[in-house]
């Protein structure tokens, strides 16, 4: 395993030596014995390297052989050549070959040579079964040993009746196909050949393989009695049978067909079909035996002569219109062509309506009735002779019943009203009358709509009540083919259209909403339009809505409500709502109402204010008079003091702790006025008397200077501004 590596390393060392040098002059590929070979010959490919050296030293070379572009062999050698041997060549070895020599970092390829191998050997054939049954499948395998090139296998099934061929292309050395064993095949032979596309050569056929076919059942047999040709009226029988093979299948089924339709079947070996023969029994009969994989059939034809032809049925009538009306007399006539009159009269004729719902037996072939809608339908005539019954072709008879007075119905809603803008729904239907029936809707004498109804269906009319004049009397008219043009009229339906309430307005008295306490607030709610009666509701909103009054008016579109003894508790926003049978409530805008003082309360307050004003005036007059008296007394005292030295005046009034400085106390009169304004009216009178006494009888301390000092030491009363001239104290 390591020898090639070691040799390569040694070779590289020797090559890289300074004294040992070489060059590859060429590479040649030889085919021995020749490039033209037969299938199975020996082929040797020699790859020869032409090399020049400086000295005689050993080179370790790698030889690579190629077929086309595929590498097929690699060998290492210290010689100048290497070989690739194929002991037995095949056609698949045909192609272009070359070789390559690698020494150290040098490499060189030879020229390509073409090898051609001919003489393709016959393929080998195998089959999956030697004995098969009809319907089985046989797998056929064709092999070309040693051949791998792309090829086509052709398979042949050799039959006594007709050969069958299949092909398959592949690059494998074998191919497989399946052949179905068909009915009637007994001994089969299979063979195959192969064609190589690489040389366009087809081999000889393979050896033949034989396969024996074993039938699971025989071809069925048909027996017809009394014969294949006879006259109707006799009993006929058809018998179908087959024989089983030695390889019986459990899924075998026997089927009898007539003109492509199955009339009987069985899982046994035999089936029989019995029938009283009529001309309808003529036809092609097929007996078929089948399994899941194969089948066999046998055919025959039976011809039955006609005893008498089918009867014919016609209608005779004497009406004036193209349609048969109720009450018209009609006659159904049935006869058989080719029979003498006396023979026809002896036959029994049966008239059948709608598949047997009604039937009647008559002699002579005539059936006369008074037309009634109940007798409309499909009629056939049935005639029996010598156990043979024949039925005529169907005849449709349509009897028209005139329409009766229709019924017009108003489809009411749950509220039993029709509101302006809603859709008015009316239905019209006749209890009897042959369709098609045309219904016409009228309002008064005006035609609104027409509808033609097929079958027993009502006509439905939709009228949009977009205007108030859509109210009125509605009726419908019904006509059909045999009714006169005037038709039949329904009952009358009176329709009233309800106009919804609109434009609701609330009026208040007084209009400004200021209501004296104890007075009345009058509310009037009015609707501009709407069908009477109208329900009015009065509300007050103060946080929540409170219903005050509910009244229904049948004669007017307005209503009123009075709130008695109005007070502050009745303050709020007032509004009203109106509705009628349209069940659409419309609300007005809201208006505010407030309680104000009554007139007598205002008068009492006014009188009280006047009295207060008069009292204030009186106090002012009194104070003014008192001031004048004090001023005279002060003048006389000043004259007495002028002869005596007066002590120095204090610069300002002494302030108590925490009291603000309010100005000087030089004006004695102001201090007296402020003092008087602080007291009540009773105290004012008492103080006045005290001051008067002190003025008339001055004591030792009544000296003007002493009085001035006294006034300066006294604190001003609370709430009085020192130095002001207003005679009034705080309220």
XYZ file of C-alpha atoms in Angstrom:
731
model
C 0.000 0.000 0.000
C 2.835 2.410 0.858
C 5.125 1.250 -1.951
C 3.724 3.645 -4.632
C 4.146 6.555 -2.247
C 7.719 5.611 -1.409
C 8.578 5.116 -5.067
C 7.048 8.449 -5.938
C 9.041 10.208 -3.226
C 12.256 8.489 -4.357
C 11.500 9.374 -7.931
C 10.944 12.995 -7.034
C 14.215 13.016 -5.076
C 16.092 11.535 -7.993
C 14.423 13.974 -10.399
C 15.305 16.952 -8.311
C 18.889 15.892 -8.107
C 21.242 18.185 -9.817
C 22.892 15.504 -12.060
C 19.776 13.395 -12.975
C 17.520 15.097 -15.482
C 14.892 13.859 -17.985
C 12.254 14.932 -20.453
C 9.167 13.181 -21.911
C 9.394 13.177 -25.674
C 6.011 11.530 -26.239
C 3.323 9.040 -25.150
C 1.872 6.379 -27.474
C -1.174 4.070 -26.973
C -1.265 0.738 -28.824
C -4.195 -1.756 -29.227
C -3.211 -5.400 -29.460
C -3.974 -7.419 -31.484
C -5.957 -4.757 -33.423
C -8.463 -1.925 -33.145
C -11.054 -4.132 -34.952
C -12.209 -6.949 -32.702
C -14.985 -9.506 -32.397
C -17.157 -9.947 -29.406
C -15.248 -12.126 -26.895
C -11.714 -11.370 -28.192
C -8.823 -10.384 -25.904
C -7.740 -6.736 -25.969
C -4.515 -5.318 -24.584
C -3.932 -1.562 -24.429
C -0.214 -0.602 -24.093
C 0.776 2.885 -22.991
C 4.433 3.616 -23.940
C 6.384 6.646 -22.687
C 9.257 8.007 -24.805
C 11.732 9.622 -22.364
C 15.258 11.116 -22.580
C 17.613 11.098 -19.527
C 21.005 12.540 -18.605
C 22.057 9.278 -16.976
C 20.612 5.878 -16.524
C 18.394 6.275 -13.479
C 14.933 4.972 -12.537
C 11.720 6.973 -12.986
C 8.560 6.258 -11.025
C 5.687 6.886 -13.457
C 1.873 6.905 -13.146
C -0.135 5.599 -16.150
C -3.848 6.515 -16.468
C -6.128 4.884 -19.121
C -9.271 6.654 -20.379
C -12.336 5.532 -22.358
C -13.759 8.750 -23.661
C -13.495 11.111 -20.700
C -13.973 8.357 -18.116
C -10.920 7.094 -16.225
C -10.937 3.296 -16.393
C -7.568 2.319 -14.836
C -4.563 3.805 -13.011
C -1.222 1.971 -12.553
C 2.264 2.865 -11.188
C 5.447 1.554 -12.730
C 9.222 2.156 -12.878
C 9.176 1.007 -16.480
C 8.565 3.126 -19.507
C 5.260 1.385 -20.314
C 2.103 -0.109 -18.745
C -0.756 -2.276 -20.045
C -4.555 -2.556 -19.539
C -5.979 -5.985 -20.534
C -9.642 -6.819 -21.271
C -9.932 -10.636 -21.462
C -13.231 -10.673 -23.383
C -14.350 -7.514 -25.084
C -17.970 -6.684 -25.621
C -19.630 -4.410 -28.099
C -19.990 -1.925 -25.247
C -16.169 -1.583 -25.273
C -16.400 0.171 -28.623
C -15.150 3.745 -28.269
C -12.210 6.181 -28.098
C -9.300 5.396 -25.785
C -6.231 7.364 -24.612
C -3.634 7.241 -21.850
C -1.730 9.758 -19.761
C 1.704 9.576 -18.087
C 2.586 11.564 -14.969
C 6.186 11.774 -13.672
C 6.830 14.254 -10.895
C 5.337 17.507 -12.003
C 5.393 16.525 -15.656
C 2.554 14.844 -17.530
C 1.645 14.117 -21.153
C -1.250 12.394 -22.994
C -1.276 10.092 -25.988
C -3.357 10.486 -29.110
C -6.843 8.845 -29.060
C -7.377 5.559 -30.851
C -10.759 4.066 -31.800
C -11.669 0.516 -30.803
C -14.574 -1.198 -32.571
C -16.054 -4.486 -31.363
C -18.620 -6.285 -33.531
C -20.457 -9.585 -33.420
C -23.153 -8.847 -30.823
C -24.115 -12.073 -29.078
C -27.785 -13.190 -28.947
C -29.500 -12.154 -25.707
C -30.797 -14.547 -23.072
C -34.631 -14.794 -22.672
C -36.605 -15.833 -19.573
C -40.381 -15.936 -18.846
C -42.049 -15.793 -15.421
C -44.531 -18.649 -16.084
C -44.614 -21.701 -18.320
C -48.372 -22.184 -17.937
C -50.918 -19.344 -17.656
C -54.638 -18.697 -17.863
C -56.518 -16.266 -20.048
C -56.316 -12.824 -18.491
C -53.023 -13.497 -16.728
C -49.871 -11.475 -17.301
C -46.486 -12.947 -18.256
C -43.224 -11.124 -17.460
C -40.580 -11.564 -20.170
C -36.911 -10.705 -19.345
C -34.228 -10.225 -22.017
C -30.541 -10.041 -20.950
C -27.356 -8.965 -22.796
C -24.582 -10.134 -20.422
C -21.590 -7.849 -20.166
C -23.153 -5.065 -22.229
C -23.682 -1.789 -20.460
C -23.992 0.730 -23.300
C -27.353 2.223 -24.212
C -29.436 -0.305 -26.117
C -32.939 -1.278 -27.200
C -34.562 -4.600 -26.357
C -37.325 -5.870 -28.649
C -39.760 -8.526 -27.344
C -41.962 -10.724 -29.522
C -45.093 -12.692 -28.615
C -45.678 -15.231 -31.392
C -49.364 -16.215 -31.625
C -51.412 -18.330 -33.970
C -53.657 -15.384 -34.795
C -51.490 -12.283 -34.552
C -47.978 -11.538 -33.302
C -47.382 -8.833 -30.745
C -44.211 -6.783 -30.243
C -42.964 -4.508 -27.460
C -39.702 -2.548 -27.025
C -37.751 -1.072 -24.156
C -34.631 1.145 -24.193
C -32.182 1.179 -21.290
C -28.500 1.343 -20.357
C -28.900 -1.719 -18.144
C -27.831 -5.120 -19.434
C -31.433 -6.378 -19.309
C -34.992 -5.281 -20.049
C -38.427 -6.507 -18.866
C -41.981 -6.192 -20.253
C -45.361 -7.767 -19.486
C -47.733 -9.442 -21.937
C -51.467 -9.966 -21.277
C -52.850 -13.384 -22.176
C -55.970 -12.728 -24.239
C -59.077 -14.757 -24.875
C -58.571 -17.582 -27.380
C -54.790 -17.715 -27.060
C -53.595 -21.251 -26.429
C -49.831 -21.822 -27.063
C -47.546 -18.787 -27.086
C -43.871 -18.392 -27.970
C -41.656 -15.517 -26.846
C -38.279 -14.275 -28.139
C -36.212 -11.079 -28.070
C -33.245 -9.327 -29.652
C -31.049 -6.371 -28.719
C -29.744 -3.454 -30.718
C -26.620 -1.529 -29.679
C -26.782 2.111 -30.703
C -23.038 2.522 -30.274
C -22.318 0.518 -33.449
C -25.876 0.373 -34.878
C -25.918 -3.409 -34.753
C -28.801 -5.727 -33.891
C -28.150 -9.126 -32.422
C -29.648 -12.368 -33.496
C -32.868 -13.387 -31.786
C -32.707 -15.149 -28.494
C -33.801 -18.688 -27.969
C -37.585 -19.193 -28.093
C -39.588 -19.795 -24.910
C -42.995 -21.525 -25.050
C -45.902 -20.749 -22.704
C -49.061 -22.875 -22.536
C -52.426 -21.089 -22.021
C -55.102 -22.874 -20.004
C -58.676 -21.513 -20.494
C -60.607 -20.992 -17.179
C -63.944 -21.422 -18.993
C -65.310 -22.136 -22.431
C -67.071 -19.846 -24.869
C -70.729 -19.570 -23.672
C -73.575 -21.231 -25.541
C -77.026 -19.692 -26.391
C -80.218 -21.741 -26.905
C -83.487 -20.007 -28.015
C -86.948 -21.661 -27.973
C -89.165 -22.117 -29.919
C -86.726 -20.781 -32.562
C -84.905 -17.683 -33.674
C -87.918 -16.583 -35.770
C -91.541 -16.829 -34.541
C -94.758 -14.817 -34.086
C -95.529 -12.931 -30.906
C -97.931 -14.399 -28.392
C -95.996 -17.615 -27.647
C -93.715 -18.292 -24.682
C -90.074 -17.870 -25.546
C -86.968 -18.877 -23.563
C -83.297 -17.982 -23.848
C -80.768 -20.270 -22.156
C -77.118 -19.312 -21.624
C -74.429 -21.732 -20.331
C -70.637 -22.406 -20.298
C -68.135 -25.103 -19.240
C -65.476 -24.566 -16.598
C -61.767 -25.201 -17.201
C -59.501 -27.166 -14.910
C -58.365 -23.901 -13.365
C -61.729 -22.540 -12.287
C -61.937 -18.998 -10.870
C -64.347 -18.151 -8.055
C -65.267 -14.776 -9.527
C -66.852 -16.062 -12.763
C -70.152 -14.389 -13.729
C -72.647 -15.245 -16.501
C -74.530 -12.299 -18.083
C -77.346 -12.176 -20.677
C -77.766 -8.908 -22.600
C -80.309 -7.628 -25.107
C -79.305 -4.787 -27.416
C -76.576 -3.763 -24.967
C -78.784 -3.864 -21.831
C -78.430 -6.527 -19.124
C -81.653 -8.540 -18.717
C -80.346 -11.377 -16.501
C -77.170 -12.546 -14.702
C -75.962 -15.497 -12.618
C -72.875 -16.794 -10.799
C -73.681 -20.370 -11.826
C -72.897 -22.141 -15.093
C -76.414 -21.681 -16.524
C -79.161 -19.029 -16.646
C -82.560 -18.926 -18.392
C -84.833 -16.053 -19.448
C -88.597 -16.590 -20.050
C -91.060 -14.132 -21.616
C -94.340 -14.038 -23.549
C -92.963 -12.983 -26.878
C -93.933 -9.652 -28.384
C -92.408 -7.766 -31.214
C -90.452 -5.774 -28.601
C -88.499 -8.952 -27.774
C -86.783 -8.829 -31.153
C -83.128 -7.875 -31.020
C -79.513 -8.966 -30.544
C -78.847 -11.209 -27.559
C -75.369 -11.638 -26.038
C -74.263 -14.292 -23.584
C -71.064 -13.289 -21.754
C -68.866 -15.104 -19.248
C -66.367 -12.941 -17.404
C -63.921 -12.962 -14.541
C -61.775 -10.168 -13.171
C -59.147 -10.638 -15.893
C -60.855 -12.130 -18.959
C -64.189 -12.716 -20.655
C -65.803 -14.653 -23.520
C -68.997 -13.871 -25.418
C -71.463 -15.430 -27.864
C -74.098 -13.524 -29.877
C -77.368 -14.363 -31.636
C -80.395 -12.492 -33.016
C -84.058 -13.209 -32.324
C -86.805 -11.920 -34.664
C -90.446 -11.915 -33.449
C -93.177 -11.273 -36.025
C -95.975 -8.850 -35.069
C -99.428 -10.355 -34.301
C -101.136 -6.938 -34.598
C -99.748 -3.402 -34.549
C -99.901 -0.928 -31.671
C -103.252 0.785 -31.237
C -103.656 4.444 -32.082
C -105.419 6.985 -29.871
C -106.958 10.268 -31.084
C -109.179 13.028 -29.654
C -112.433 14.293 -31.163
C -114.072 17.548 -29.904
C -116.583 20.149 -31.019
C -115.588 23.261 -29.061
C -115.643 26.778 -30.477
C -112.315 27.773 -28.940
C -108.859 26.319 -29.562
C -108.858 25.148 -25.938
C -110.973 22.522 -24.223
C -113.140 24.210 -21.610
C -114.987 22.612 -18.736
C -118.344 21.348 -19.944
C -117.204 20.655 -23.510
C -117.887 17.151 -24.841
C -114.808 15.202 -25.916
C -114.395 11.718 -27.390
C -111.304 9.494 -27.222
C -111.087 7.042 -30.162
C -108.795 3.957 -30.166
C -108.299 1.552 -33.082
C -105.854 -1.032 -34.497
C -104.677 -0.796 -38.084
C -105.206 -3.886 -40.239
C -108.083 -5.395 -38.219
C -111.498 -5.906 -39.757
C -114.323 -3.871 -38.165
C -115.942 -6.977 -36.701
C -112.633 -8.009 -35.129
C -112.101 -4.542 -33.737
C -115.530 -4.512 -32.095
C -114.780 -7.775 -30.284
C -111.666 -6.354 -28.674
C -111.643 -4.758 -25.248
C -110.184 -1.262 -25.124
C -108.940 0.180 -21.871
C -108.386 3.931 -21.537
C -105.840 4.790 -18.851
C -105.200 8.289 -17.450
C -101.882 9.348 -15.848
C -100.365 5.892 -15.501
C -103.420 4.215 -13.972
C -104.860 6.836 -11.623
C -108.071 6.628 -13.673
C -109.066 3.948 -16.167
C -112.180 2.924 -18.080
C -112.920 -0.138 -20.255
C -114.986 0.287 -23.426
C -115.947 -1.880 -26.405
C -115.751 -0.454 -29.881
C -112.832 1.813 -29.025
C -114.791 5.025 -28.237
C -114.851 6.885 -24.889
C -116.990 10.058 -24.579
C -116.892 12.316 -21.505
C -117.948 15.806 -20.427
C -114.760 17.817 -20.042
C -113.722 18.443 -16.467
C -110.398 19.731 -15.190
C -110.031 16.491 -13.224
C -109.789 14.605 -16.530
C -106.740 16.542 -17.751
C -103.584 14.501 -18.222
C -101.853 11.872 -20.358
C -104.076 9.138 -21.869
C -103.081 5.782 -23.364
C -105.165 3.040 -24.958
C -104.485 -0.616 -24.052
C -105.612 -3.509 -26.314
C -105.209 -7.251 -25.485
C -105.460 -10.190 -27.971
C -104.206 -13.759 -27.573
C -102.330 -12.880 -24.387
C -100.641 -10.004 -26.169
C -101.259 -6.568 -24.709
C -100.235 -3.457 -26.596
C -100.406 0.158 -25.520
C -100.759 3.180 -27.750
C -98.529 6.216 -27.697
C -99.587 8.731 -24.995
C -102.023 11.527 -25.825
C -102.025 14.682 -23.699
C -105.429 16.218 -22.993
C -105.567 19.626 -21.304
C -108.947 20.825 -20.034
C -109.094 24.445 -18.934
C -111.179 25.504 -15.951
C -112.240 29.165 -15.903
C -110.970 31.296 -13.077
C -113.248 32.084 -10.182
C -113.309 35.317 -8.229
C -109.795 35.754 -6.808
C -109.080 36.710 -3.214
C -106.987 39.819 -2.531
C -105.129 39.768 0.789
C -103.222 42.559 2.485
C -100.107 41.155 4.151
C -100.195 43.132 7.395
C -97.294 43.873 9.636
C -97.452 43.274 13.367
C -98.629 46.864 14.001
C -101.419 46.488 11.398
C -100.482 49.800 9.712
C -98.960 50.991 6.473
C -96.555 53.829 7.082
C -95.776 56.434 4.451
C -92.606 55.251 2.707
C -93.172 51.571 3.541
C -93.916 48.898 0.947
C -97.506 47.741 0.705
C -97.664 43.965 0.074
C -100.770 42.425 -1.508
C -101.384 38.856 -2.712
C -103.995 37.678 -5.177
C -104.984 34.059 -5.816
C -107.835 32.125 -7.408
C -109.143 29.048 -5.675
C -109.629 27.375 -9.065
C -108.680 27.959 -12.637
C -106.241 26.364 -15.068
C -102.874 28.112 -15.295
C -101.351 30.180 -16.639
C -103.418 32.834 -14.851
C -102.807 36.559 -15.299
C -103.442 38.709 -12.227
C -103.873 42.500 -12.494
C -103.698 44.876 -9.495
C -105.921 47.983 -9.588
C -106.345 51.006 -7.289
C -109.776 52.254 -8.097
C -109.875 51.955 -11.878
C -106.124 52.520 -12.349
C -104.044 49.494 -13.415
C -100.869 49.242 -11.326
C -99.265 45.919 -12.306
C -99.747 42.573 -14.115
C -98.317 39.172 -13.195
C -98.746 35.828 -15.014
C -98.404 32.811 -12.755
C -97.664 29.224 -13.832
C -99.044 26.474 -11.658
C -101.008 26.890 -8.451
C -99.158 29.995 -7.244
C -100.345 33.314 -5.851
C -99.385 36.646 -7.374
C -97.498 38.953 -5.019
C -97.644 42.715 -5.602
C -95.414 45.300 -3.902
C -96.580 48.947 -3.858
C -94.322 51.673 -2.464
C -96.526 54.017 -0.367
C -94.433 57.081 -1.109
C -97.387 59.475 -1.146
C -100.374 59.914 1.093
C -102.722 59.465 -1.865
C -101.554 55.825 -2.144
C -104.339 55.044 0.288
C -107.565 53.870 -1.289
C -109.425 50.786 -2.454
C -107.357 48.019 -4.057
C -108.656 45.008 -5.985
C -107.310 42.480 -8.490
C -108.570 40.868 -11.688
C -107.807 37.299 -12.866
C -107.955 35.893 -16.417
C -106.766 32.734 -18.185
C -106.973 31.294 -21.691
C -110.647 30.417 -21.668
C -111.927 33.364 -19.604
C -113.501 36.364 -21.250
C -111.399 39.500 -21.513
C -113.213 41.121 -18.574
C -111.988 38.429 -16.177
C -113.055 37.935 -12.581
C -112.616 40.570 -9.862
C -111.597 40.087 -6.261
C -112.791 41.620 -3.057
C -111.841 45.227 -2.220
C -109.126 46.013 0.293
C -109.135 49.464 1.908
C -105.643 50.712 2.646
C -104.894 53.667 4.894
C -101.438 55.163 4.752
C -100.162 56.483 8.079
C -98.190 59.748 7.791
C -95.466 59.856 10.464
C -95.258 62.778 12.873
C -92.929 65.588 11.789
C -91.612 68.975 13.036
C -92.540 68.884 16.730
C -92.262 72.251 18.551
C -92.671 73.165 22.240
C -94.084 76.567 23.291
C -93.709 77.870 26.902
C -95.849 80.452 28.696
C -94.196 82.649 29.889
C -92.036 82.468 26.751
C -88.824 83.626 28.456
C -89.001 80.741 30.960
C -88.941 82.986 34.073
C -91.829 81.747 36.231
C -92.745 83.367 39.558
C -92.723 81.014 42.500
C -96.212 79.674 43.052
C -97.332 80.613 39.520
C -98.126 78.248 36.592
C -95.900 77.159 33.692
C -97.955 76.383 30.570
C -96.462 74.001 27.945
C -97.936 73.585 24.431
C -96.602 70.785 22.129
C -97.462 71.027 18.443
C -96.770 68.689 15.447
C -96.651 70.137 11.964
C -97.903 66.945 10.246
C -98.970 63.400 11.106
C -101.982 61.113 10.974
C -104.279 61.369 14.015
C -104.456 60.275 16.762
C -101.119 61.600 18.015
C -99.656 60.833 21.427
C -97.873 63.729 23.130
C -95.446 63.341 26.036
C -94.017 66.175 28.149
C -90.599 65.806 29.811
C -88.359 67.720 32.194
C -84.614 67.095 32.075
C -82.463 67.899 35.080
C -79.837 65.183 35.100
C -82.343 62.466 34.223
C -85.435 62.722 32.051
C -88.763 62.806 33.930
C -92.057 62.119 32.141
C -94.568 64.767 33.295
C -97.617 64.083 31.181
C -98.844 61.686 28.482
C -101.923 62.460 26.391
C -103.387 61.202 23.081
C -105.118 63.669 20.783
C -107.521 62.376 18.149
C -108.858 65.731 16.937
C -105.836 68.051 16.947
C -102.112 68.032 16.301
C -101.278 69.803 19.543
C -101.607 69.228 23.288
C -100.886 71.227 26.451
C -99.705 70.647 29.988
C -99.588 72.984 33.019
C -97.082 72.823 35.856
C -98.914 74.174 38.974
C -97.232 76.105 41.856
C -93.900 76.428 40.104
C -90.888 76.414 42.435
C -87.151 75.927 42.403
C -87.722 72.151 42.342
C -89.319 72.546 38.874
C -86.307 74.285 37.348
C -84.864 72.477 34.301
C -85.000 71.925 30.519
C -88.466 71.145 29.186
C -89.229 69.359 25.908
C -91.962 67.207 24.384
C -92.228 64.178 22.073
C -94.962 63.130 19.658
C -95.734 59.811 17.899
C -98.606 58.054 16.163
C -99.337 54.630 14.687
C -96.233 54.973 12.515
C -94.312 54.273 15.758
C -91.775 56.970 14.992
C -91.155 59.317 17.906
C -90.133 62.907 17.133
C -88.810 65.194 19.886
C -88.817 68.966 20.119
C -85.879 71.125 21.125
C -85.596 71.849 24.854
C -86.289 75.195 26.628
C -85.070 76.266 30.063
C -87.555 77.299 32.806
C -86.488 78.981 36.074
C -88.362 79.973 39.277
C -88.123 83.734 40.192
C -89.362 85.692 43.292
C -93.038 86.456 43.597
C -94.254 90.071 43.265
C -95.311 90.388 46.913
C -91.873 89.219 48.028
C -90.297 91.801 45.796
C -92.592 94.487 47.375
C -91.637 93.467 50.933
C -87.973 93.590 50.046
C -88.461 97.011 48.446
C -90.217 98.432 51.506
C -87.470 97.026 53.721
C -84.806 98.634 51.575
C -86.637 101.982 51.670
C -86.883 101.828 55.465
C -83.177 101.104 55.723
C -82.406 104.057 53.499
C -84.670 106.373 55.565
C -83.007 105.189 58.790
C -79.595 105.913 57.339
C -80.701 109.424 56.348
C -82.040 110.076 59.860
C -78.781 108.945 61.428
C -76.837 111.236 59.145
C -79.004 114.214 60.075
C -78.619 113.449 63.753
C -74.868 113.126 63.560
C -74.595 116.341 61.623
C -76.562 118.248 64.329
C -74.482 116.751 67.128
C -71.318 117.767 65.363
C -72.358 121.419 65.295
C -73.082 121.405 69.028
C -69.679 119.915 69.848
C -67.965 122.436 67.673
C -69.435 125.333 69.724
C -68.308 123.754 72.995
C -64.792 123.215 71.714
C -64.486 126.892 70.748
C -65.322 128.094 74.282
C -62.931 125.643 75.834
C -60.184 126.783 73.475
C -60.615 130.351 74.668
C -60.143 129.332 78.320
C -57.037 127.334 77.523
C -55.419 130.162 75.693
C -54.640 131.929 79.027
C -52.828 128.922 80.389
C -49.686 127.281 79.073
C -50.587 124.147 77.276
C -48.590 121.019 77.536
C -46.930 119.732 74.358
C -49.151 117.608 72.078
C -48.378 114.048 71.311
C -47.243 113.553 67.811
C -49.535 110.626 67.135
C -51.872 108.168 68.703
C -50.208 105.349 70.594
C -50.765 102.017 68.887
C -51.497 98.762 70.619
C -49.356 95.813 69.796
C -50.459 94.199 66.575
C -52.728 97.083 65.456
C -51.927 99.029 62.307
C -51.282 102.663 62.300
C -54.397 104.411 60.903
C -53.486 108.076 61.104
C -53.537 110.935 63.661
C -56.298 111.767 66.193
C -56.212 115.560 65.832
C -59.855 115.747 64.778
C -61.859 115.028 67.850
C -65.096 115.214 65.927
C -64.049 112.354 63.627
C -63.346 110.098 66.599
C -66.763 110.798 68.036
C -68.426 110.057 64.668
C -66.543 106.778 64.244
C -67.456 105.784 67.787
C -71.085 106.488 67.144
C -71.100 104.505 63.878
C -69.921 101.372 65.687
C -72.785 101.113 68.154
C -76.352 100.073 67.440
C -79.218 102.525 67.191
C -80.221 102.046 70.888
C -76.658 102.612 72.075
C -76.456 105.701 69.896
C -79.237 107.293 71.897
C -77.619 106.372 75.228
C -74.213 107.666 74.194
C -75.731 110.901 73.021
C -77.276 111.553 76.457
C -74.005 110.769 78.227
C -72.065 113.095 75.963
C -74.646 115.825 76.456
C -74.372 115.579 80.253
C -70.611 115.740 80.173
C -70.755 118.826 78.016
C -73.152 120.619 80.375
C -71.263 119.658 83.552
C -67.582 119.427 82.912
C -65.550 117.919 85.754
C -62.011 118.396 86.728
C -60.976 116.105 83.968
C -63.039 117.834 81.351
C -60.323 120.158 80.311
C -59.937 120.279 76.591
C -56.364 119.160 76.788
C -57.307 116.266 79.007
C -60.112 115.317 76.672
C -57.739 115.353 73.766
C -55.295 113.070 75.594
C -58.103 110.737 76.481
C -59.242 110.487 72.943
C -55.719 109.820 71.777
C -55.293 106.941 74.219
C -58.491 105.142 73.234
C -58.326 102.398 70.588
C -60.519 102.761 67.521
C -63.390 100.298 67.424
C -62.947 97.158 65.347
C -63.578 97.634 61.660
C -63.434 101.461 61.773
C -60.885 103.301 59.642
C -59.385 106.183 61.512
C -59.447 109.408 59.577
C -62.381 108.507 57.293
C -65.385 110.769 56.998
C -68.090 108.101 56.368
C -70.749 108.027 59.114
C -71.551 104.316 58.481
C -69.886 101.341 60.130
C -69.383 97.832 58.680
C -72.567 96.170 57.677
